[in-house]
Amino acid sequence: AQRVTQPEKLLSVFKGAPVELKCNYSYSGSPELFWYVQYSRQRLQLLLRHISRESIKGFTADLNKGETSFHLKKPFAQEEDSAMYYCALGPLDSNYQLIWGAGTKLIIKP
Amino acid sequence: EADIYQTPRYLVIGTGKKITLECSQTMGHDKMYWYQQDPGMELHLIHYSYGVNSTEKGDLSSESTVSRIRTEHFPLTLESARPSHTSQYLCASSDIGQGVDEQFFGPGTRLTVL
């Protein structure tokens, strides 16, 4: 079954500390993977996708097919990074629909 | 300005009422989606559409129905609301391209059925 797991519902780190939000997926084919973010009182929006290989707002995510993971990382957290983060899988044989993780709430402490 | 609009933003209604949640987009996108999201949980796709006169059910069984008569408009209707329908409903749209496209989300409708 296709599934996305975000093991941490809540992650709290101090400002300036490194951040890693975990995402594991279950899918036998070649996936497209995404991180979406929802800041307080704002809409859900795309943060980054693995095929673009970009760093957005200092965040990066590397697809590890061996470990079926797509962890989101930032070396130095900032207070404005506090938000809900969702990992999503786009299996290419499923009419391009997204399968979502339950999300991780990231709190950056001053 | 290109955007996705959802109305109402909040709705409290009694059991048995018929309700329609509105979603409109000026993004020029062909694909539109309805998701249901309970607090602290993942998004579940309940309906999607590739374009006018195209509607499909998503992976979450839902008693709602949708229509797509115009490209920009994708309303969701509950014929008889029940307390189990209490949730947040998110509308999204995307372009049709190669692979899985970025989805753009509306602000959501928070529905409470008493």
Coordinates of C-alpha atoms in Angstrom, one line a residue:
Chain A
A1 CA 0.0 0.0 0.0
Q2 CA 1.1 3.5 -0.7
R3 CA 1.7 5.4 2.5
V4 CA 3.6 8.4 3.9
T5 CA 4.7 8.4 7.5
Q6 CA 5.8 11.4 9.5
P7 CA 6.8 9.9 12.8
E8 CA 6.9 13.1 14.8
K9 CA 3.6 15.0 15.4
L10 CA 5.5 17.7 17.2
L11 CA 9.2 18.9 17.0
S12 CA 10.5 21.7 19.1
V13 CA 14.0 23.1 18.7
F14 CA 15.9 26.2 19.7
K15 CA 16.6 29.0 17.3
G16 CA 19.9 28.4 15.6
A17 CA 19.8 24.7 16.1
P18 CA 19.6 22.2 13.2
V19 CA 16.2 20.9 12.2
E20 CA 15.3 17.6 10.6
L21 CA 11.7 16.6 9.9
K22 CA 11.4 13.0 9.0
C23 CA 9.4 11.5 6.2
N24 CA 9.3 7.9 5.1
Y25 CA 7.2 6.5 2.3
S26 CA 6.0 3.2 1.0
Y27 CA 5.9 2.9 -2.7
S28 CA 7.4 0.4 -5.1
G29 CA 7.8 2.7 -8.1
S30 CA 9.7 5.9 -8.7
P31 CA 8.0 8.5 -6.5
E32 CA 7.6 12.2 -6.8
L33 CA 8.0 13.7 -3.3
F34 CA 7.0 17.0 -1.9
W35 CA 7.1 19.1 1.3
Y36 CA 4.2 21.4 1.9
V37 CA 4.1 24.0 4.7
Q38 CA 1.3 25.8 6.5
Y39 CA 2.3 28.9 8.5
S40 CA -0.1 30.2 11.2
R41 CA -3.2 31.7 9.6
Q42 CA -1.9 31.0 6.1
R43 CA -2.8 28.5 3.4
L44 CA -1.1 25.3 2.7
Q45 CA 1.6 25.9 0.1
L46 CA 4.4 24.0 -1.6
L47 CA 7.8 24.3 0.1
L48 CA 9.9 22.1 -2.2
R49 CA 9.8 19.1 -4.4
H50 CA 12.6 16.6 -4.8
I51 CA 12.9 16.9 -8.6
S52 CA 13.8 20.5 -8.4
R53 CA 16.7 19.9 -6.0
E54 CA 16.4 23.5 -4.7
S55 CA 17.0 25.0 -1.3
I56 CA 14.0 27.0 -0.3
K57 CA 14.2 29.2 2.8
G58 CA 17.3 27.3 3.7
F59 CA 15.5 24.0 3.7
T60 CA 16.7 21.0 1.6
A61 CA 15.4 17.5 1.2
D62 CA 17.2 14.5 -0.3
L63 CA 15.3 11.5 -1.7
N64 CA 16.9 8.3 -0.3
K65 CA 15.4 5.4 -2.3
G66 CA 17.3 2.8 -0.3
E67 CA 15.7 4.0 3.0
T68 CA 12.5 5.3 1.3
S69 CA 12.9 8.6 3.0
F70 CA 12.7 12.2 2.2
H71 CA 13.7 14.1 5.3
L72 CA 13.6 17.9 5.4
K73 CA 16.6 19.6 6.9
K74 CA 17.8 23.1 7.8
P75 CA 21.1 23.7 9.4
F76 CA 20.1 26.7 11.5
A77 CA 16.4 27.1 12.5
Q78 CA 14.8 30.5 12.6
E79 CA 11.7 31.5 14.5
E80 CA 9.7 32.1 11.3
D81 CA 10.2 28.4 10.4
S82 CA 7.5 27.6 13.0
A83 CA 4.7 25.9 11.0
M84 CA 3.0 22.7 10.1
Y85 CA 5.0 20.6 7.6
Y86 CA 3.4 17.9 5.4
C87 CA 5.3 15.4 3.3
A88 CA 3.4 14.1 0.3
L89 CA 4.0 11.3 -2.2
G90 CA 2.9 11.5 -5.8
P91 CA 2.8 8.0 -7.2
L92 CA 3.0 8.2 -11.0
D93 CA 0.6 5.3 -11.5
S94 CA -2.2 6.8 -9.5
N95 CA -3.6 9.6 -11.7
Y96 CA -1.0 11.9 -10.1
Q97 CA -2.9 12.2 -6.9
L98 CA -1.0 13.0 -3.7
I99 CA -0.8 10.8 -0.7
W100 CA -0.2 12.9 2.5
G101 CA 1.5 12.4 5.7
A102 CA -0.2 13.4 9.0
G103 CA 2.1 16.4 9.3
T104 CA 4.7 17.6 11.9
K105 CA 4.2 20.8 13.9
L106 CA 7.6 22.5 14.1
I107 CA 8.1 25.0 17.0
I108 CA 11.2 27.1 17.1
K109 CA 11.9 28.4 20.6
P110 CA 13.7 31.7 21.0
Chain B
E1 CA -5.1 38.4 -9.2
A2 CA -4.9 34.6 -9.6
D3 CA -6.3 33.0 -6.5
I4 CA -8.5 30.2 -5.0
Y5 CA -11.6 31.3 -3.1
Q6 CA -13.7 29.2 -0.7
T7 CA -16.9 30.3 0.9
P8 CA -18.1 30.2 3.6
R9 CA -14.9 30.1 5.7
Y10 CA -16.9 28.8 8.7
L11 CA -20.2 27.1 8.8
V12 CA -22.2 25.7 11.8
I13 CA -25.3 23.9 10.7
G14 CA -27.8 21.4 12.1
T15 CA -28.1 17.7 11.2
G16 CA -30.1 17.0 8.1
K17 CA -29.5 20.3 6.3
K18 CA -28.3 20.4 2.7
I19 CA -25.1 22.5 2.3
T20 CA -22.9 23.5 -0.6
L21 CA -19.3 24.5 -0.1
E22 CA -18.1 26.9 -2.8
C23 CA -14.7 26.8 -4.5
S24 CA -13.7 29.1 -7.3
Q25 CA -10.3 29.7 -8.9
T26 CA -8.9 32.3 -11.2
M27 CA -5.6 30.4 -11.6
G28 CA -6.6 29.1 -15.1
H29 CA -6.1 25.5 -13.9
D30 CA -7.8 22.5 -15.3
K31 CA -7.5 20.2 -12.3
M32 CA -9.3 20.8 -9.0
Y33 CA -9.5 18.9 -5.8
W34 CA -11.5 18.6 -2.6
Y35 CA -9.7 17.4 0.6
Q36 CA -11.1 16.6 4.0
Q37 CA -8.7 17.2 6.9
D38 CA -9.4 16.5 10.6
P39 CA -7.2 18.4 13.2
G40 CA -3.7 16.9 13.4
M41 CA -4.4 14.4 10.6
E42 CA -3.4 14.0 7.0
L43 CA -5.3 15.4 4.1
H44 CA -7.7 12.9 2.4
L45 CA -8.8 13.4 -1.2
I46 CA -12.5 13.1 -1.5
H47 CA -13.1 14.4 -5.1
Y48 CA -11.1 15.6 -8.0
S49 CA -11.7 16.9 -11.5
Y50 CA -9.6 17.0 -14.7
G51 CA -11.8 19.7 -16.3
V52 CA -15.3 20.6 -17.2
N53 CA -17.8 17.7 -16.9
S54 CA -15.1 15.5 -15.3
T55 CA -15.5 14.4 -11.7
E56 CA -13.9 11.5 -9.8
K57 CA -14.1 10.1 -6.3
G58 CA -10.9 10.2 -4.3
D59 CA -9.6 7.6 -1.8
L60 CA -11.8 8.7 1.1
S61 CA -15.4 7.5 0.9
S62 CA -17.6 10.5 1.1
E63 CA -21.3 11.2 1.0
S64 CA -20.7 14.4 -0.8
T65 CA -21.1 15.2 -4.4
V66 CA -19.4 17.6 -6.7
S67 CA -20.0 19.2 -10.1
R68 CA -17.8 20.9 -12.7
I69 CA -19.9 22.9 -15.1
R70 CA -17.4 25.7 -15.4
T71 CA -13.6 25.5 -15.4
E72 CA -13.3 27.9 -12.5
H73 CA -16.0 26.5 -10.2
F74 CA -16.0 23.3 -8.3
P75 CA -18.7 23.2 -5.6
L76 CA -19.1 20.4 -3.1
T77 CA -22.6 19.5 -1.8
L78 CA -23.8 17.5 1.2
E79 CA -27.4 16.5 0.8
S80 CA -28.0 15.8 4.5
A81 CA -25.3 16.9 6.9
R82 CA -24.4 14.7 9.9
P83 CA -22.1 15.3 12.9
S84 CA -19.6 12.9 11.2
H85 CA -19.2 15.5 8.5
T86 CA -17.6 17.9 10.9
S87 CA -14.2 18.7 9.5
Q88 CA -12.1 21.2 7.5
Y89 CA -12.6 21.1 3.8
L90 CA -9.8 22.3 1.5
C91 CA -10.1 23.1 -2.2
A92 CA -7.1 23.0 -4.4
S93 CA -6.2 23.4 -8.0
S94 CA -3.3 22.5 -10.3
D95 CA -2.2 22.8 -13.9
I96 CA -2.1 19.7 -16.1
G97 CA 1.5 19.0 -17.0
Q98 CA 4.1 16.3 -17.0
G99 CA 4.2 14.4 -13.7
V100 CA 2.7 15.5 -10.5
D101 CA 2.0 19.2 -10.4
E102 CA 2.1 21.7 -7.6
Q103 CA -1.3 22.1 -5.9
F104 CA -2.5 25.5 -4.9
F105 CA -4.8 25.6 -1.9
G106 CA -7.7 27.8 -0.9
P107 CA -8.2 29.0 2.7
G108 CA -10.5 26.2 3.7
T109 CA -14.0 25.9 5.1
R110 CA -14.4 24.7 8.7
L111 CA -17.7 22.9 8.9
T112 CA -19.4 22.0 12.2
V113 CA -22.6 19.9 12.1
L114 CA -24.5 19.9 15.4

